[in-house]
Coordinates of C-alpha atoms in Angstrom, one line a residue:
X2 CA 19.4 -22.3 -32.0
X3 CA 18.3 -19.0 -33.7
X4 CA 14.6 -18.5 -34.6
X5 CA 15.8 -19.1 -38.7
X6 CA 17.5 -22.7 -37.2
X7 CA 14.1 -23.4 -36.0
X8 CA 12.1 -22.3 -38.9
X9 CA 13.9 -24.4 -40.7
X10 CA 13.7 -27.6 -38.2
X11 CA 9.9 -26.5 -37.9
X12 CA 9.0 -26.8 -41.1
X13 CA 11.0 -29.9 -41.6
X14 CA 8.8 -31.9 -38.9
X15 CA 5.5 -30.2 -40.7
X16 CA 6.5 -31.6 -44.0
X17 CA 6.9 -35.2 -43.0
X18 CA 3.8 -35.1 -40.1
X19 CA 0.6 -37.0 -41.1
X20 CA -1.4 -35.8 -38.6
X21 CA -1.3 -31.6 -37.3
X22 CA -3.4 -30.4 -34.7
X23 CA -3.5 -26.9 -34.5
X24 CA -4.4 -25.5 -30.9
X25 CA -4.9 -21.9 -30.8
X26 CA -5.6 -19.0 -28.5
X27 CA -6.1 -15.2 -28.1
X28 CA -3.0 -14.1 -30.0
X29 CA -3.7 -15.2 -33.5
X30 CA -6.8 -13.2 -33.1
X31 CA -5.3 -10.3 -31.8
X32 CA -3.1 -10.1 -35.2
X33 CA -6.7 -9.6 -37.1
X34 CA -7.3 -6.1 -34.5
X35 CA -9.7 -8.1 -31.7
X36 CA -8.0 -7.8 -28.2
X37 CA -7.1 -10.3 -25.9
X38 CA -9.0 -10.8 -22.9
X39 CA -6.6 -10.9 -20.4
X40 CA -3.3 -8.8 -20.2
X41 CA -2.3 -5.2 -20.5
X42 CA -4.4 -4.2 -22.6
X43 CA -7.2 -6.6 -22.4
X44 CA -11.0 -6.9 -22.4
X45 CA -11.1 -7.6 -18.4
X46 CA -9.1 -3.9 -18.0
X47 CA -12.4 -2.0 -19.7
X48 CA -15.2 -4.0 -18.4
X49 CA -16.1 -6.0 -15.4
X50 CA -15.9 -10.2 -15.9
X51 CA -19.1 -10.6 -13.5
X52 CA -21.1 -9.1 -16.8
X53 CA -20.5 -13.1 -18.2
X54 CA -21.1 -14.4 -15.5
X55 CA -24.1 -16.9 -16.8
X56 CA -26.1 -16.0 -13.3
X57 CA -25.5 -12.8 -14.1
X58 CA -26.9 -12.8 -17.3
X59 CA -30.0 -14.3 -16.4
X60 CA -30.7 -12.2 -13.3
X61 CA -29.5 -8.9 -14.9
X62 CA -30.3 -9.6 -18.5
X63 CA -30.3 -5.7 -19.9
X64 CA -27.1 -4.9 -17.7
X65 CA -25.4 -7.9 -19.2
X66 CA -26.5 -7.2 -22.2
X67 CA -25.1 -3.7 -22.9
X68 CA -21.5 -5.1 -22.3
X69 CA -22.0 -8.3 -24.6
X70 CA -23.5 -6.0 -27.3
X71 CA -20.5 -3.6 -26.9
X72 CA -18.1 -6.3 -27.0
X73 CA -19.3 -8.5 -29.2
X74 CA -21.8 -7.2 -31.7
X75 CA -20.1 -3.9 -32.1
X76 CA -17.0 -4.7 -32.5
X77 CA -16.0 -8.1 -32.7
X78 CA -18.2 -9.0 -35.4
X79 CA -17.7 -6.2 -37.7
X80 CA -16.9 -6.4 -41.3
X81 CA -13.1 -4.9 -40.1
X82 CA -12.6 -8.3 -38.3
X83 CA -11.2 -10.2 -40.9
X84 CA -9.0 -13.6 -41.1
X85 CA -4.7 -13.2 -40.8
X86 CA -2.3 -15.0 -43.2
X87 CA -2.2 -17.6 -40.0
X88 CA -5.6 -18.5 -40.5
X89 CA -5.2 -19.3 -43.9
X90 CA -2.4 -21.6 -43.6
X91 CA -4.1 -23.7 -41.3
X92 CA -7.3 -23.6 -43.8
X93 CA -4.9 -24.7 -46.5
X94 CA -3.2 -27.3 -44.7
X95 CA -6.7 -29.2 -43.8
X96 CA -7.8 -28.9 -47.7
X97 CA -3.9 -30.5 -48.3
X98 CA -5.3 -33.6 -45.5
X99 CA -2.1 -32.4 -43.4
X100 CA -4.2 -30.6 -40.4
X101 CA -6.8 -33.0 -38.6
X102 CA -8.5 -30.4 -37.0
X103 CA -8.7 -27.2 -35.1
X104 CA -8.8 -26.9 -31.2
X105 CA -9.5 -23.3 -30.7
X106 CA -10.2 -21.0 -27.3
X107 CA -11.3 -18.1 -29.8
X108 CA -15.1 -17.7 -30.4
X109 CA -14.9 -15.0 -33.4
X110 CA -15.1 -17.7 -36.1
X111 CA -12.1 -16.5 -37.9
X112 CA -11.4 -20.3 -38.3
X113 CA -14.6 -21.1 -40.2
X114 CA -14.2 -18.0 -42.3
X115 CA -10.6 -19.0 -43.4
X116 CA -11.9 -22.1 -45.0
X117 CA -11.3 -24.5 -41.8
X118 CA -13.9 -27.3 -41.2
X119 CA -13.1 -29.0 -38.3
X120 CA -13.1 -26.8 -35.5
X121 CA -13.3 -27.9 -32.2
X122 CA -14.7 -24.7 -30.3
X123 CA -13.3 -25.2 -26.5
X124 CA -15.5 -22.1 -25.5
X125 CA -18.4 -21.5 -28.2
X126 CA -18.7 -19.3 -30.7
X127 CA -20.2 -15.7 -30.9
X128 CA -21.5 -16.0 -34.1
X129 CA -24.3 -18.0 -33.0
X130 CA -27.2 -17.3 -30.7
X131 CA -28.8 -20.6 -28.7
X132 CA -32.6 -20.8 -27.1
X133 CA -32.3 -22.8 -23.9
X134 CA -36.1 -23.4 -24.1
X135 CA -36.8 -24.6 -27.1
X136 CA -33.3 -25.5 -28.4
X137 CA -33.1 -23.3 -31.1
X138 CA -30.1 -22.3 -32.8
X139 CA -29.3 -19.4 -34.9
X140 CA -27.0 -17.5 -36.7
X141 CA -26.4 -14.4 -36.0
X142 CA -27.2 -12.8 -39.3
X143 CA -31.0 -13.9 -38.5
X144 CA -30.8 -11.9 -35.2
X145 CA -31.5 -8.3 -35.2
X146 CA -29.3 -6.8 -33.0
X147 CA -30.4 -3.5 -31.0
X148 CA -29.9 -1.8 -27.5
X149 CA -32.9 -4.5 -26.0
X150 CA -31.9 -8.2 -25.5
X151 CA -32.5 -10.6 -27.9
X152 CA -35.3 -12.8 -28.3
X153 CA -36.2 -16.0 -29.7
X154 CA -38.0 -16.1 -32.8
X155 CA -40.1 -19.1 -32.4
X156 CA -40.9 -19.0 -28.6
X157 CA -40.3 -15.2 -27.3
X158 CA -37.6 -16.5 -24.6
X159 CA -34.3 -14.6 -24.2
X160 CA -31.4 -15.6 -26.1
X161 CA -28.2 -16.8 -25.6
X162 CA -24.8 -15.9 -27.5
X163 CA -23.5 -19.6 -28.1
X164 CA -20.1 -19.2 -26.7
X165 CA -19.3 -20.3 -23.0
X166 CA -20.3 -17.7 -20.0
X167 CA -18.1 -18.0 -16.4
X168 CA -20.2 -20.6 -14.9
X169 CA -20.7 -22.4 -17.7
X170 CA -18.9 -26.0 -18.7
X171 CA -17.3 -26.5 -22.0
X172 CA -19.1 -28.0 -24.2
X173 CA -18.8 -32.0 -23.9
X174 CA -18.5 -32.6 -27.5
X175 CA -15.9 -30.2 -28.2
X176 CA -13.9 -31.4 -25.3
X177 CA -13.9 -35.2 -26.1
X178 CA -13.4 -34.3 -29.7
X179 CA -10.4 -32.5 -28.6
X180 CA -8.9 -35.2 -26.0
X181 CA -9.5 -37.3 -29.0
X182 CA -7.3 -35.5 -31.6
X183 CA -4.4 -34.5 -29.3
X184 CA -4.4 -38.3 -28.6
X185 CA -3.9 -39.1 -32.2
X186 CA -1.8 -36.7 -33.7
X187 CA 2.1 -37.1 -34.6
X188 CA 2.6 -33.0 -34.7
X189 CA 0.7 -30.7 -32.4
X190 CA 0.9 -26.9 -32.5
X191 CA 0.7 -24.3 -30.0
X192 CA -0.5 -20.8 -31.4
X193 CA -1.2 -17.5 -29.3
X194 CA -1.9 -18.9 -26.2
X195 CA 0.1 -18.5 -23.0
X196 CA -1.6 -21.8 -21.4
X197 CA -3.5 -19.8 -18.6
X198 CA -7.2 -20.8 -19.1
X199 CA -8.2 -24.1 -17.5
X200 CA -9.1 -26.7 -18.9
X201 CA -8.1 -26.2 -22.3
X202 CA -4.5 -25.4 -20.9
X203 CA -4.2 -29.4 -20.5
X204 CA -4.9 -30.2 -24.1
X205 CA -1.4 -30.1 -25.1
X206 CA -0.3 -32.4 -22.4
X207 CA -2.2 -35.1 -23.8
X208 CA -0.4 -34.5 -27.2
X209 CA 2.7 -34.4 -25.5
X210 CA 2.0 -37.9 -23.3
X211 CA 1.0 -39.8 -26.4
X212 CA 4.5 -38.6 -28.5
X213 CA 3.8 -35.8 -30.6
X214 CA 6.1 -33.1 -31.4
X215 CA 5.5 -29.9 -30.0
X216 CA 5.8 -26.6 -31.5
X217 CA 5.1 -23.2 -30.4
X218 CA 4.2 -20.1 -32.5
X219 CA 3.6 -17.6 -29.6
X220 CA 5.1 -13.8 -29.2
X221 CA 6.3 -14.3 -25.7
X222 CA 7.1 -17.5 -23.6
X223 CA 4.4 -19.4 -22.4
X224 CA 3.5 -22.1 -19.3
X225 CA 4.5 -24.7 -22.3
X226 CA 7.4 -23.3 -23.6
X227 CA 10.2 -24.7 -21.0
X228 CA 7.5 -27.7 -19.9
X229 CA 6.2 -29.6 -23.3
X230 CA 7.5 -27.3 -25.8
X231 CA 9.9 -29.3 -28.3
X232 CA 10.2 -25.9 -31.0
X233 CA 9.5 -22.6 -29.7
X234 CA 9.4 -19.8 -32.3
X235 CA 9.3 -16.5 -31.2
X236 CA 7.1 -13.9 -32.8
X237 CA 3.3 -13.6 -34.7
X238 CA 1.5 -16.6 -36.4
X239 CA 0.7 -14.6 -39.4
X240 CA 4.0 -14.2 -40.0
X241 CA 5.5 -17.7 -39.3
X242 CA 3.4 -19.8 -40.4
X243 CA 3.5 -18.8 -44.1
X244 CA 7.0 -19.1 -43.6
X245 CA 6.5 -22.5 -42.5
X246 CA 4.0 -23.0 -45.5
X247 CA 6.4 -22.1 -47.8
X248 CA 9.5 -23.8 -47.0
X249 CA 7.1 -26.9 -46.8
X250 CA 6.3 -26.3 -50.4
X251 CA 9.7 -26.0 -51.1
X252 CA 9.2 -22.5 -53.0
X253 CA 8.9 -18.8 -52.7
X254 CA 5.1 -18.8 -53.1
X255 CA 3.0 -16.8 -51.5
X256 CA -0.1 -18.5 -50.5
X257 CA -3.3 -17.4 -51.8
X258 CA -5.9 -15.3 -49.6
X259 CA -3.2 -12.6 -48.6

């Protein structure tokens, strides 16, 4: 079946689906300029993992810190960094009541910044700074960012960037909230992921177990694509998923935000 045949099927499935869960991963990201992790040309290639490492972090604070704020702070979250036409599909199908939620491995925040609500964030979020002494939270925009490590406000300990460290578990809420959708959800959709990273990589099986259609937006085959995969198509999310958006709505509209 060519990649058109499956377009079509695709979009089919998406139109008469009640409940979409959208499960994404490194490569929808990487359309809006931030590099994958893993991979050829990925994070791990530049720096060494051990500087996430949450031991590490504590025991080597200013060390650890240099890398986060290179990664992160200075690039990551940049006014350049902005949501694809991917992201805003899946923002519009949630407003439409089609998407239930979003099960993401990214921690940018493109998500939230597209116009998505629920987001289930499998590995935290970078956007967000967390005291483990007092339990403060904060947004980044209230933490000044410089060459030292950051601080809390309201009790002087160090902070934490709130997204998951090696070492760390996944947060329990956004794991049970995930089980919880792929259990209930007629359509579920693989984007930018190659199913590598444990345990999120079992999220889909779930969707799979309970019935729901599988379909997979992903530039190159994945673990899922000859296992659970029911629709693979082949190439970026920003590019076929407003085509599935607009064959849904049965015009040539472009949706808004691009």
């Amino acid at each position: 079946m060519t990649t058109n045949d499956n377009i079509s099927k695709a979009a089919e499935i998406i139109s008469k689906a009640k409940k979409i869960v959208a499960f994404t991963g490194a490569g929808i990201s990487a359309e809006s300029g931030i590099p994958p992790f893993r991979g050829e040309n990925g994070i791990w290639n530049k720096y060494d993992p051990d500087s996430l490492d949450i031991d590490y972090y504590y025991r080597h604070t200013k060390e650890s810190w240099k890398v986060i704020k290179e990664i992160f702070f200075d690039f990551f979250n940049n006014n350049e960094i902005k949501p694809n036409p991917g992201h805003y599909v899946l923002a519009e199908w949630e407003k439409e009541g089609k998407l239930k939620c979003v099960i993401t491995q990214n921690i940018d925040d493109l998500h939230r910044i597209a116009g998505n609500k629920v987001v289930h964030e499998f590995h935290g979020n970078s956007s967000r700074f967390v005291c483990k002494q007092c339990d403060a939270v904060y947004p980044l925009k209230e933490i000044k960012i410089t060459e030292e490590p950051a601080l809390c406000p309201r009790c002087g300990h160090l902070l934490k960037p709130d997204f998951i460290f090696f070492g760390e578990g996944i947060p329990q809420d956004a794991y049970q909230n995930s089980v919880e959708a792929a259990n209930d959800c007629d359509v579920f959709i693989i984007i930018g992921t190659s199913g590598q990273v444990s345990p999120a990589n079992m999220i889909p099986g779930i969707a799979k177990r309970k019935g729901a259609i599988i379909i997979e937006i992903n530039r190159d085959r994945s673990l899922y694509t000859d296992y659970i995969t029911d629709i693979f198509l082949q190439g970026k999310a920003g590019e076929i998923l407003p085509k599935l958006k607009i064959r849904n709505q049965g015009s040539n509209h472009t949706p808004s935000n691009y």
